[in-house]
Amino acid sequence: MQKISTCLWFDGQAAEAAHFYTSVFDDSSMGKIMQGPDGKALTVEFEIEGRQFMGLNGGPSFTFNEAVSLVVNCDSQEEVDRYWDALLVGGQESQCGWLKDKFGLSWQFVPTAMSGLLSGPDPAGAQRAMEAMMKMRKLDINVLQGAYDGD
């Protein structure tokens, strides 16, 4: 068990969200579901890519906002596209590789190449890559690399 894990507050959709998230990410699994006094799921434990989460059906008092997001480091454009397309269903695109899924949770899809493009040895290239990223919704590694290279 992780010493620190993440609790996500839902308004009755914790089990649905957990099943959805575990269907999107390969190395994922469902855990215990604790029932509340009404017989419905109160908490739902699940794991995504080795990280433990708990979904809590806490009611409508709190909702997600962009102050907290889950960052997914992606090794390829195919991986960015796959996660983006899956989590965008019923959700909403934002800028610079961010989206909100259908439950309102914010996600960032960051190509692992980004750190080299934004802090590489060519400051002008890094600036061009940053400017290109600021115009994007879903990040495109080839376009970012082209911007860095000055293409």
Coordinates of C-alpha atoms in Angstrom, one line a residue, residues 74 76-86 88 92-99 107-111 114 132-144:
C74 CA 3.6 9.7 -22.7
S76 CA 4.9 8.6 -28.1
Q77 CA 2.3 10.5 -30.1
E78 CA 0.3 7.3 -30.3
E79 CA 0.1 7.2 -26.5
V80 CA -0.9 10.8 -26.3
D81 CA -3.6 10.3 -28.9
R82 CA -4.9 7.1 -27.3
Y83 CA -5.3 8.6 -23.8
W84 CA -6.5 11.9 -25.2
D85 CA -9.2 10.3 -27.4
A86 CA -10.4 8.0 -24.6
L88 CA -12.0 13.3 -24.0
Q92 CA -13.8 19.1 -22.9
E93 CA -10.5 20.1 -24.4
S94 CA -8.4 22.8 -22.9
Q95 CA -5.0 24.3 -23.9
C96 CA -1.4 23.0 -23.8
G97 CA -2.2 19.3 -23.5
W98 CA -5.0 19.6 -20.9
L99 CA -8.5 18.3 -20.9
W107 CA -5.7 15.6 -17.1
Q108 CA -2.4 16.7 -18.7
F109 CA -0.8 14.6 -21.4
V110 CA 2.9 15.4 -21.6
P111 CA 5.2 13.8 -24.1
M114 CA 8.8 17.9 -23.8
A132 CA 4.0 26.3 -30.6
M133 CA 2.7 24.5 -27.4
M134 CA 0.8 27.6 -26.3
K135 CA -1.3 27.4 -29.5
M136 CA -2.2 23.7 -29.1
R137 CA -4.9 21.8 -27.4
K138 CA -3.6 18.2 -27.8
L139 CA 0.2 18.3 -28.0
D140 CA 1.7 17.1 -31.2
I141 CA 5.3 15.9 -30.7
N142 CA 6.3 16.3 -34.4
V143 CA 5.0 19.9 -34.6
L144 CA 6.8 20.8 -31.3

